[in-house]
């Protein structure tokens, strides 16, 4: 009787493994697809982020890159050196 | 007919005999199979249900310094169509809408696709080509078209997936990033091929249902090692600026090719490297890595090296006077001429570099070294100018510095090499030398790769340090003099065209004739320098080959340098420190209070005319009004008069000018 229980357990666990293998391969496929999508979108966003792309896009609005550097005004406490 | 018992027994006996014979044969076969052929069949069973599977290592990525992806592996999709497996009726209904969508998405006309699909139907084509090299979103779009959206069996949609190496940013430093495939191994991809590739693993697997394979053991037979990531020193934004600045000049001067390299002075990190060559159709693309491989005569940018040697040997000083005569000087029957064709009279050595007088520098060098040219050449060699830099990218060009006493040396060699003829350097070698001057004499090796690290794991990364080629190329005194000459070249010399009072540039122009021994003489315009003069942060070289419509280094190459420098200047914030409580602006505070006070009076329209648009909009919107504007600038008219009563949600029209 005990042996039969063990046999059933063994068969069941073999089936679970098989199911997991199939699931892994499905997830792997999904992962690859998502990766492909991610890279395609990231590539697009990186090109959009380039300064020359932005400059071209805002030209019509009359905007252009600053000629002078940005000024940071930092308030310092006179008591701390 | 009656049945005789003896007969029955007889028949049963025969039947038993036959059965026994079968049993015996089977038993013998079992023994034969088990014992004799057993091994063969066992092996066969294993080979059908087990296999050794290769686990492919993921190839590493190439990143820019800020983490932007420069090269990565990704899928590209090829789409084909099976016109046999699909339902004929559904297919007939879908041909027209499918053709229309394909035509709009891929180009060509709807008729073109209709014709091809009908042809495929008549030929029973189960593998009709639709499109290839699609990225994922494009693939998804095609997949959603009528009939394809029914899937593989009903829609006849066939997908073929290929792993390809992509440069997501396309044009950016393409040649320096390079690739590693059947075409060769240029750039960083080629130099770090082994690290990027990783090692494939092996695993024993057993066949299970649905055509899947499951691993037999817990551990892999051989563990795969994923390729490592390469983090380069490239700054995507600087690269973009440099790319477009160089491209603009190349187009303007219809040059054959050009290169621009930006290097960080202290570390030797290459922040931007652009190599553009002209294609047959007149457009420019990253064709070859000119900066690394192309060894050419540098021309006037080499004068700084000549001057350095002469100053170090203390044979001249910057104040030494030289007579540039009428801009021409004859030596062994050959003429050295100045580009202005009339000379500069008697000038100091420093001034002769600022105006880039060939006569000036060649006289200074020839007069002082003619009896011992070896001393001059040795001085150049001490700078390492005869040695390759040893950058990881393959195919670095070898420099040429002729040596006295060899076949390539003759009476005119010394004078001509003093202004950069008869010697050869790659742009990167020249830049490394200029960078050393900016870096207090410390010559550092150009650095392309910051770090080689494991994917998704910062531990165990190899960080590349800055490598010093020569800890001191010249005395501080000489370096200061050279830096001053280069600063004055921009202030009042050949590069005055790029002078600006806002920030200090230092550099040297080069206008060099190439191929001058043939009828096909052309110019190489260059500029090498660094900025800011006081505390150099970046050095930069620009080289343009075969420009037309102007060929001076100052007009062709220097503007690219200036653009890059300006960009860095404009992007670097200046910090002004103010002491707390040391300032009060009563008028400003009052204004601000009035402005915020108005926001609280939400029932009465304020007077916004004269106000800048952005202030007027925020004021009105804070009051709960809607604003529609026309034009840009300050408000010239408002649709609701000041003092009128208003309600939240009203729309106000403003005209700006």
PDB file of C-alpha atoms in Angstrom, chain B residues 81-84 91 113-130:
ATOM      1  CA  UNK B  81       1.809  33.711 -45.085  1.00  0.00           C
ATOM      2  CA  UNK B  82       0.368  30.249 -45.653  1.00  0.00           C
ATOM      3  CA  UNK B  83      -2.522  30.674 -48.116  1.00  0.00           C
ATOM      4  CA  UNK B  84      -3.368  26.935 -48.171  1.00  0.00           C
ATOM      5  CA  UNK B  91      -9.320  34.373 -47.352  1.00  0.00           C
ATOM      6  CA  UNK B 113      -0.348  42.752 -52.664  1.00  0.00           C
ATOM      7  CA  UNK B 114      -3.619  41.561 -54.141  1.00  0.00           C
ATOM      8  CA  UNK B 115      -1.805  40.249 -57.170  1.00  0.00           C
ATOM      9  CA  UNK B 116       0.799  38.474 -55.056  1.00  0.00           C
ATOM     10  CA  UNK B 117      -1.768  36.829 -52.786  1.00  0.00           C
ATOM     11  CA  UNK B 118      -3.851  35.639 -55.745  1.00  0.00           C
ATOM     12  CA  UNK B 119      -0.752  34.274 -57.394  1.00  0.00           C
ATOM     13  CA  UNK B 120       0.165  32.476 -54.164  1.00  0.00           C
ATOM     14  CA  UNK B 121      -3.321  30.922 -54.017  1.00  0.00           C
ATOM     15  CA  UNK B 122      -3.046  29.587 -57.544  1.00  0.00           C
ATOM     16  CA  UNK B 123       0.438  28.230 -56.845  1.00  0.00           C
ATOM     17  CA  UNK B 124      -0.631  26.787 -53.458  1.00  0.00           C
ATOM     18  CA  UNK B 125       2.210  28.722 -51.835  1.00  0.00           C
ATOM     19  CA  UNK B 126       2.438  27.927 -48.154  1.00  0.00           C
ATOM     20  CA  UNK B 127       5.322  30.355 -47.494  1.00  0.00           C
ATOM     21  CA  UNK B 128       4.472  33.660 -49.142  1.00  0.00           C
ATOM     22  CA  UNK B 129       6.925  36.376 -48.117  1.00  0.00           C
ATOM     23  CA  UNK B 130       5.273  39.468 -46.603  1.00  0.00           C
TER      24      UNK B 130
END
